[in-house]
mmCIF file of C-alpha atoms in Angstrom:
data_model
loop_
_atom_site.group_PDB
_atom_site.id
_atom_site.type_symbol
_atom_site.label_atom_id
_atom_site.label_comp_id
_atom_site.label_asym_id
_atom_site.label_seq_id
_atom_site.Cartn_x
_atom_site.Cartn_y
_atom_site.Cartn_z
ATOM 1 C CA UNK N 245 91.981 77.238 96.489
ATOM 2 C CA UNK N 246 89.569 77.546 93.205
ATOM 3 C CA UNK N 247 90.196 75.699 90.134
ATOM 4 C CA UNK N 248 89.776 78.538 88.300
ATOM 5 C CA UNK N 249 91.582 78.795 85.284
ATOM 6 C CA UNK N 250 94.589 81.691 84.941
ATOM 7 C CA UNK N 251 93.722 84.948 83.070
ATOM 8 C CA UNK N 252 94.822 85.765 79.584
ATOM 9 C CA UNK N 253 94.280 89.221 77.995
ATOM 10 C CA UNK N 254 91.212 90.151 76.833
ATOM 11 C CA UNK N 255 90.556 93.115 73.806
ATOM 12 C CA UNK N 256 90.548 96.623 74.901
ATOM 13 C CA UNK N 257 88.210 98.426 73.771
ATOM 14 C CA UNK N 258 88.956 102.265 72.498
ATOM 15 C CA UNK N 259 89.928 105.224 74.924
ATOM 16 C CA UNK N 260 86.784 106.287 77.052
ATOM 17 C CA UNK N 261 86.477 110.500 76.013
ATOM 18 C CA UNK N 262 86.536 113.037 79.382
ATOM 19 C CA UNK N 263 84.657 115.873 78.710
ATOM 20 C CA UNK N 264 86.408 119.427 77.767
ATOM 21 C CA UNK N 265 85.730 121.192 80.906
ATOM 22 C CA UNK N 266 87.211 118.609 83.200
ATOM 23 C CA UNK N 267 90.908 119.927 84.153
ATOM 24 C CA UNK N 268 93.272 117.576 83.126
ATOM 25 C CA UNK N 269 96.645 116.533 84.747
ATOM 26 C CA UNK N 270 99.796 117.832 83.822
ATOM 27 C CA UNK N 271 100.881 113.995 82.462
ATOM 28 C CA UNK N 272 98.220 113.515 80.112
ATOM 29 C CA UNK N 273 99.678 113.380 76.712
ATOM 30 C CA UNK N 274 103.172 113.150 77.560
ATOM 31 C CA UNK N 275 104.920 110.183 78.351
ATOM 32 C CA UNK N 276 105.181 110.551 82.328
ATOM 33 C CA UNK N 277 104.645 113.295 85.104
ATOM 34 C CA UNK N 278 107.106 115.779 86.116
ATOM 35 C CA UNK N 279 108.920 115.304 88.919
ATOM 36 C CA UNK N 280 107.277 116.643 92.367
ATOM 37 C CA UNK N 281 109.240 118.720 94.115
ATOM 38 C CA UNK N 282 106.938 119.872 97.091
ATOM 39 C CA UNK N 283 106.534 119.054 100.158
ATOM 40 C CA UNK N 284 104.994 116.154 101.559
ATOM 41 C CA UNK N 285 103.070 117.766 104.716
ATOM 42 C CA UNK N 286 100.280 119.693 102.648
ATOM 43 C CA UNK N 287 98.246 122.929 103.395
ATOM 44 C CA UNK N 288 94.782 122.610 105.282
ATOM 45 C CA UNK N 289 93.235 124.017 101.838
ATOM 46 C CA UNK N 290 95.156 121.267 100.051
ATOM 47 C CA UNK N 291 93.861 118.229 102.290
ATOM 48 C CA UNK N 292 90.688 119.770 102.320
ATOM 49 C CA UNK N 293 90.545 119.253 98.294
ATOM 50 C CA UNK N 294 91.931 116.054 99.047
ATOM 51 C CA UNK N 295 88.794 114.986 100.699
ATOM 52 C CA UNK N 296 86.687 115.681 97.961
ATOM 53 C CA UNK N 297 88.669 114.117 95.630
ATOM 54 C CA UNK N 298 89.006 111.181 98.161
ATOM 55 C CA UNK N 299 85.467 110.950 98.381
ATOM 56 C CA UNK N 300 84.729 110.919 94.800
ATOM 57 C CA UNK N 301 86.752 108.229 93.766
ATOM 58 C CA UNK N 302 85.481 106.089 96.469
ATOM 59 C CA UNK N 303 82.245 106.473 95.217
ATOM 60 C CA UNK N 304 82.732 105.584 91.961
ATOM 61 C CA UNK N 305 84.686 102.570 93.120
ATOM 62 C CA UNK N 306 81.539 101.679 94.579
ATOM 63 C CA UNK N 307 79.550 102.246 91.718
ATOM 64 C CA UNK N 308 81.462 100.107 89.482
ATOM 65 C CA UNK N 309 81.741 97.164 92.753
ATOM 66 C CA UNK N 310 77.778 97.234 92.377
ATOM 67 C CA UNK N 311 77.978 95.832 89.018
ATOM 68 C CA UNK N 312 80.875 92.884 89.881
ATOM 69 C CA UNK N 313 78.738 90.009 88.944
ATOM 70 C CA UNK N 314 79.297 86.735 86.724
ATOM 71 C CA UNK N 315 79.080 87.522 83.266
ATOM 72 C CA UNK N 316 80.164 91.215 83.132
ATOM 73 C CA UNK N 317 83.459 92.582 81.807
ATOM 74 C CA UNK N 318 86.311 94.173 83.802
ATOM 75 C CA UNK N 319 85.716 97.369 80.395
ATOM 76 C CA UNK N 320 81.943 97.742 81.946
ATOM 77 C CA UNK N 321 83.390 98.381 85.524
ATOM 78 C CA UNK N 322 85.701 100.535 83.952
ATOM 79 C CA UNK N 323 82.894 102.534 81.996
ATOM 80 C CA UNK N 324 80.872 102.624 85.408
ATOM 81 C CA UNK N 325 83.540 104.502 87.134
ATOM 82 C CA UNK N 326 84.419 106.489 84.570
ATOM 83 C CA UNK N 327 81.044 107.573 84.275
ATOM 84 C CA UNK N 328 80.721 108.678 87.848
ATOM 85 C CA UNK N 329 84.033 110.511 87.893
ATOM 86 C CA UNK N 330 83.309 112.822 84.453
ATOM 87 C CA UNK N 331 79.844 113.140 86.218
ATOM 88 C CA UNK N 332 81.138 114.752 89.321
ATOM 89 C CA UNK N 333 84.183 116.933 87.557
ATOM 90 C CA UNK N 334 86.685 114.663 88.264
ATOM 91 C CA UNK N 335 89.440 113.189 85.729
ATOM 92 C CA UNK N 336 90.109 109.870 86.156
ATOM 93 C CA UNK N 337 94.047 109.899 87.426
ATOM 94 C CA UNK N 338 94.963 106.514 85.745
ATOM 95 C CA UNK N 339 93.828 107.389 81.681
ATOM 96 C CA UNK N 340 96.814 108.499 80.209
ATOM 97 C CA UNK N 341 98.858 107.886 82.961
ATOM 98 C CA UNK N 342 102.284 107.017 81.509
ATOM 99 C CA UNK N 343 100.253 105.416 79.007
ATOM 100 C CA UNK N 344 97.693 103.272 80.845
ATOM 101 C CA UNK N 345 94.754 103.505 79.014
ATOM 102 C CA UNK N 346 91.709 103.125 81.242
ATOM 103 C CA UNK N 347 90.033 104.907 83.854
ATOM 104 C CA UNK N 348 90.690 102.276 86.413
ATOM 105 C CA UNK N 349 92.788 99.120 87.256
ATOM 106 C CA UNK N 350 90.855 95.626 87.773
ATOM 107 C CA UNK N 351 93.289 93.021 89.224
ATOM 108 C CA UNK N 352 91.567 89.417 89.137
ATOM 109 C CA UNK N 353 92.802 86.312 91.201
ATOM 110 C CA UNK N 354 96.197 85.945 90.448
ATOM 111 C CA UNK N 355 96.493 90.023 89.327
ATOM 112 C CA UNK N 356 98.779 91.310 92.445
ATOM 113 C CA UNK N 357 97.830 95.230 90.499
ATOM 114 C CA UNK N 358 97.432 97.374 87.183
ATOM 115 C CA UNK N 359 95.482 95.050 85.751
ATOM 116 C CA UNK N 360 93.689 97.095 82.619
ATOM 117 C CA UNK N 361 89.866 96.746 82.144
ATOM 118 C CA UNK N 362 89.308 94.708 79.405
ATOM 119 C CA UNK N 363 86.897 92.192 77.841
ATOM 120 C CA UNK N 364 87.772 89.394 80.335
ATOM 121 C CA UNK N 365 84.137 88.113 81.806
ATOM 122 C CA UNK N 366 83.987 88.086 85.363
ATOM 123 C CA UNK N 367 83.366 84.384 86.750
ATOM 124 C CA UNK N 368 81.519 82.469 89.569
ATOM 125 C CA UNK N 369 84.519 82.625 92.307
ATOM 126 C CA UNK N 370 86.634 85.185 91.178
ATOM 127 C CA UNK N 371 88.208 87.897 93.499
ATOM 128 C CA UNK N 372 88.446 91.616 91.753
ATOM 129 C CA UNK N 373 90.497 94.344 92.810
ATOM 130 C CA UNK N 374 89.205 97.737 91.557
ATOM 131 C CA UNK N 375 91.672 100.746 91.780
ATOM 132 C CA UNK N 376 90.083 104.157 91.420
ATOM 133 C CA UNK N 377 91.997 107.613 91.712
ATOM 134 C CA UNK N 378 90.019 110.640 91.290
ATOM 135 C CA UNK N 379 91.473 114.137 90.184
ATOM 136 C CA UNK N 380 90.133 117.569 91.189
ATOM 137 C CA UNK N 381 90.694 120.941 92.840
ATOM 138 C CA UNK N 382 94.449 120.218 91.272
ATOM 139 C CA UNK N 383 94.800 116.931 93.742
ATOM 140 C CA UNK N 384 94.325 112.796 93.666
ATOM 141 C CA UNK N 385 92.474 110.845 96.001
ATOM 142 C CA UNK N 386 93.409 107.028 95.998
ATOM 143 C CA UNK N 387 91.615 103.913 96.924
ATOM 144 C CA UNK N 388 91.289 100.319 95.831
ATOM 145 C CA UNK N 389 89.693 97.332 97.552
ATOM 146 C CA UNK N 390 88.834 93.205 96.787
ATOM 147 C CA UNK N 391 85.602 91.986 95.903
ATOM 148 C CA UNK N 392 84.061 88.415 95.674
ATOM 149 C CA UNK N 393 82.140 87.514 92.734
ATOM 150 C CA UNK N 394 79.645 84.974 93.142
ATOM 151 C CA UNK N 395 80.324 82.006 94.894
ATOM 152 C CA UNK N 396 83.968 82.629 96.284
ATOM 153 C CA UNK N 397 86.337 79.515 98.217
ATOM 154 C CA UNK N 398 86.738 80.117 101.622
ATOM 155 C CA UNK N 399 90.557 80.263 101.248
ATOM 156 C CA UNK N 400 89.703 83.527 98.868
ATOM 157 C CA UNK N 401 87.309 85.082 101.373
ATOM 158 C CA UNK N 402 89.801 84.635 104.321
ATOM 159 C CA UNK N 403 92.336 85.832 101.964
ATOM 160 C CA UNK N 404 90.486 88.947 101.034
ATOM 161 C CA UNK N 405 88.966 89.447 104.804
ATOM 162 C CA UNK N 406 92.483 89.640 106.088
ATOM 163 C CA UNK N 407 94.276 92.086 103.570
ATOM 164 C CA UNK N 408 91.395 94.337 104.641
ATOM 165 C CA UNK N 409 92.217 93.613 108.541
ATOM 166 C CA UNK N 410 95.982 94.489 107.409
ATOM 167 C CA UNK N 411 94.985 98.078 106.253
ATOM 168 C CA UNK N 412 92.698 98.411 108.768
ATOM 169 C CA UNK N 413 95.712 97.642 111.695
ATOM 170 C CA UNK N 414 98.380 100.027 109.528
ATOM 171 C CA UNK N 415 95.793 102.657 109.620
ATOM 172 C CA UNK N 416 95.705 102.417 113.455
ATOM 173 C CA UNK N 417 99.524 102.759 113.546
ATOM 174 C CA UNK N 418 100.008 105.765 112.176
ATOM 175 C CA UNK N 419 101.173 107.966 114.564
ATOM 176 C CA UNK N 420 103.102 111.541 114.187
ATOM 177 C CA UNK N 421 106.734 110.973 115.529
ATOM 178 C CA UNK N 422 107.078 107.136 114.086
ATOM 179 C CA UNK N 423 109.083 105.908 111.239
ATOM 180 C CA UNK N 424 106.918 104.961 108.244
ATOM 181 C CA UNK N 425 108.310 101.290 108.508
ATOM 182 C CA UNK N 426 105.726 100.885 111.440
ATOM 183 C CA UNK N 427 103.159 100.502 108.730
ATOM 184 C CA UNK N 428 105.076 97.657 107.100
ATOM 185 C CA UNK N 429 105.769 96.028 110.000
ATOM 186 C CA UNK N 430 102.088 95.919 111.061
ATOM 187 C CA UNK N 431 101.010 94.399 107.915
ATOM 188 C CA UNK N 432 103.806 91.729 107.938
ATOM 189 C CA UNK N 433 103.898 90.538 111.064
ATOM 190 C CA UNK N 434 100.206 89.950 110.777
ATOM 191 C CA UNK N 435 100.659 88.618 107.174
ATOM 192 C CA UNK N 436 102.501 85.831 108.559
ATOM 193 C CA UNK N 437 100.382 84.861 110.786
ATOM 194 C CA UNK N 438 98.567 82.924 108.249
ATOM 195 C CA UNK N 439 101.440 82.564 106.121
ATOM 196 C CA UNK N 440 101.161 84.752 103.557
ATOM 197 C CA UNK N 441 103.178 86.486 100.857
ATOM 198 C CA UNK N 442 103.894 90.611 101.391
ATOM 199 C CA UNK N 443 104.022 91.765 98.037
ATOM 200 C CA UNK N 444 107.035 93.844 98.516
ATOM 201 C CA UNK N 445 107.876 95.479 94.624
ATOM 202 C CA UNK N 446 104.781 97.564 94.908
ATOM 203 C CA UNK N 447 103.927 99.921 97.859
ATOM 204 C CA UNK N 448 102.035 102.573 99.316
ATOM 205 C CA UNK N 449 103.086 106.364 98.090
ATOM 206 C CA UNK N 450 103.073 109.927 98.840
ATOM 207 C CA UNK N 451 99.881 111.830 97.169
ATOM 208 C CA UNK N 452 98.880 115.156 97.011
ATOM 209 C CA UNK N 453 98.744 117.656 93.597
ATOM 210 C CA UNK N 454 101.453 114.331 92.408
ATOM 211 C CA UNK N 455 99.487 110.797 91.794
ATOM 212 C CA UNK N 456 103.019 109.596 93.249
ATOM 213 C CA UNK N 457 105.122 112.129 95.080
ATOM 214 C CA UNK N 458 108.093 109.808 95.674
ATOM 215 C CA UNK N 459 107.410 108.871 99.382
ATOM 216 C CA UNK N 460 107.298 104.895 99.314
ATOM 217 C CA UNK N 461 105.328 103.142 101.851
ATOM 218 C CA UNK N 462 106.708 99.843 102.105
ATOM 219 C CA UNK N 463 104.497 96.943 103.345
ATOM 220 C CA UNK N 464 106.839 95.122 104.808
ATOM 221 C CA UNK N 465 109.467 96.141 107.453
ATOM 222 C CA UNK N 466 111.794 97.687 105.879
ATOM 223 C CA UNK N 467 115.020 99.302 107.601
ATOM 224 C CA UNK N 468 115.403 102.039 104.933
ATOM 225 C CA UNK N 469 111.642 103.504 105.452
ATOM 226 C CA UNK N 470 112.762 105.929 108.247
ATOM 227 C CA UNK N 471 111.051 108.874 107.356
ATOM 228 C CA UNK N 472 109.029 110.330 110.481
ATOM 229 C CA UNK N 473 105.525 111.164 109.599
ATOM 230 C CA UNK N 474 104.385 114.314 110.565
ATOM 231 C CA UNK N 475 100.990 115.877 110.658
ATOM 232 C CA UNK N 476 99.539 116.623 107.272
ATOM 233 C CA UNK N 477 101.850 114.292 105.373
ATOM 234 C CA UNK N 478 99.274 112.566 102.593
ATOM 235 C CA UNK N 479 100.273 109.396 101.461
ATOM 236 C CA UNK N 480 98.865 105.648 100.507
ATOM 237 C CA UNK N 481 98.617 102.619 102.361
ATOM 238 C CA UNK N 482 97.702 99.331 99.834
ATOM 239 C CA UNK N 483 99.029 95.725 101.508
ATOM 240 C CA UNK N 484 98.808 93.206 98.469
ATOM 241 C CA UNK N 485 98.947 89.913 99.777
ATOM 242 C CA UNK N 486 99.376 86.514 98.285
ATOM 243 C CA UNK N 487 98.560 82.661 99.413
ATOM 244 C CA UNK N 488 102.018 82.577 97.861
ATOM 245 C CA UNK N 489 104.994 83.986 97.085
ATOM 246 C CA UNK N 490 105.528 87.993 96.897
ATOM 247 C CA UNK N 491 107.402 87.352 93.602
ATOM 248 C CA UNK N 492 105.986 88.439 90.437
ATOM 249 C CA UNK N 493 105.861 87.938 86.581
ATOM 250 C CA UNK N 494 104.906 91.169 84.053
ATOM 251 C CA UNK N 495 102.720 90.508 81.481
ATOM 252 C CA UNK N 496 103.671 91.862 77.873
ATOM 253 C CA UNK N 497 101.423 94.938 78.199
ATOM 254 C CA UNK N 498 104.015 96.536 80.951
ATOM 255 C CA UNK N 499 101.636 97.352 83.379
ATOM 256 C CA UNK N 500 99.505 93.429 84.471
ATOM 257 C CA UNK N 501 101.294 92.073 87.874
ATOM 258 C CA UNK N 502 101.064 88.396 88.729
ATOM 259 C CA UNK N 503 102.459 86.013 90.970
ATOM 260 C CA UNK N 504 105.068 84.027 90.215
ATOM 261 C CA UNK N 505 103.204 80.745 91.301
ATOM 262 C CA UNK N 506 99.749 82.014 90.009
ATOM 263 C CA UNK N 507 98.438 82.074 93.596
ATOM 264 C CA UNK N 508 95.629 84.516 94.577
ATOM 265 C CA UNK N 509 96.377 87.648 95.847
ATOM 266 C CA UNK N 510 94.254 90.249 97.113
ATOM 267 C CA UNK N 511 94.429 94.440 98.190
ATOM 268 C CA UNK N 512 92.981 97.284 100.260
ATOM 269 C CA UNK N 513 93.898 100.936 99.726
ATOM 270 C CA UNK N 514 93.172 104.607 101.822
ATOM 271 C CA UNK N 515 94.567 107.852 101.166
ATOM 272 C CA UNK N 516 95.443 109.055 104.414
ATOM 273 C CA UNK N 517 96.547 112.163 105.943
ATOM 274 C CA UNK N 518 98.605 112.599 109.264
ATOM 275 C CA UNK N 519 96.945 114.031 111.980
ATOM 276 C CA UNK N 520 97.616 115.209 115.547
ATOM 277 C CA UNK N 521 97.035 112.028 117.199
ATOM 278 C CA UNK N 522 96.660 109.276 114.006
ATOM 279 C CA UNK N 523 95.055 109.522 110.726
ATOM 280 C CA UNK N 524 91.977 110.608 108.869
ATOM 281 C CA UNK N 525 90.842 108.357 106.076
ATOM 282 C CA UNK N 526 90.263 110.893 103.120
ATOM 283 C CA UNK N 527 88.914 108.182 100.949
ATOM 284 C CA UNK N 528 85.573 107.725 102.627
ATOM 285 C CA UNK N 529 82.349 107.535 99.995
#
């Protein structure tokens, strides 16, 4: 694995301004979002607002992956994204989100998720998970993926080539009439095939006019995940895994995830809706 010494925080630099027009959701300002009490299969009028806002925020995760590079800060992907969000009429879902104060979350190496943007210099080697959520039309659209940076170890690459593969497969077994835990069992089962960790503290979630609905999408198999999915159900898939354990420390800001050994981790994220026969990917740039 690299030699690559652990992160520390970096300075955060002040709260990025959205302009005026841009509808804001209801959280912002207050210390969390109100409960969602709706349903979880959405309206054809409600997916198809989904898919814009799906669309945007992979864009402007794509933006902001352009610039990954040795020598930039995590706060210049963030002001990328931003950017291309406030551009397009979007809000970006995670500023002000109980709290968090950036328009994205940049996880690096041993980061399992939330990391905040920051000025921590991106380095030859590093892996860097961007998280970018997108709302408009009254709805989120959620995606995140892992990027190398420079030169990356070929335990990294494999590491981030196969938490791809593991969305990838739980897309494919999404199926109306099946329990959710089929997802988690897809991911693990492959997971271990190379002996990795399935971070298992942090899942996928339900997503629609709610950032988090309350649906939980393990990604592991878990025998309390029975919900059956049903067409139009929204929700996240995200496998973090490690080249360790799935345990994890906090750091003092509340919201930076690591692993307990310091091992590299690595993620891939779609928001998804239920169809007929599978699911549609509604975070497609």
């Amino acid at each position: 694995m690299s030699g690559q010494s652990l992160l520390v925080p970096g300075e955060l630099s002040p709260a990025r301004s959205v302009p005026g027009n841009i509808r804001r959701p209801e959280y912002v300002g207050k210390p969390g979002p109100k409960p969602y009490t709706g349903p979880e299969v959405q309206s054809a009028e409600t997916i198809e607002a989904m898919r814009i806002a799906g669309r945007i925020a992979a864009q402007a995760m794509e933006e902001a992956a352009k610039h990954i590079a040795p020598g930039v800060t995590t706060d210049e992907l963030d002001r990328v994204a931003h950017e291309y969000m406030c551009d397009h009429g979007a809000y970006p879902s995670t500023l002000g989100y109980r709290g968090f104060p950036k328009s994205l979350c940049s996880s690096l190496n041993e980061v399992i998720c939330h990391g905040i943007p920051d000025s921590t210099v991106l380095r030859d080697g590093d892996i860097v998970n961007l998280d970018v959520t997108a709302y408009i039309g009254g709805v989120h659209g959620d995606n995140n993926a892992t990027y190398l940076c420079g030169e990356v170890d070929e335990e990294s690459r494999l590491l981030v080539e196969r938490t791809r593969e593991a969305l990838n497969r739980a897309i494919k077994a999404v199926k109306p009439g099946r329990q959710i835990n089929v997802i988690g069992r897809v991911i693990e089962s492959y997971a271990k095939r190379f002996g990795y960790g399935v971070v298992r503290d942090f899942t996928g979630h339900g997503i629609n006019s709610s950032f988090h609905s309350g649906l939980i999408i393990p990604h592991y198999d878990s025998p309390h995940a029975t919900t059956v999915m049903e067409p139009g159900m929204t929700f996240t898939i995200e496998p973090m895994l490690t080249l360790g354990t799935h345990e994890y420390d906090m750091w003092d800001d509340g919201w930076t995830v690591v692993t307990k050994d310091r091992k590299r981790t690595a993620q891939f994220e779609h928001t998804l809706v239920v169809t007929e026969t599978g699911a549609e990917i509604l975070t497609l740039p």
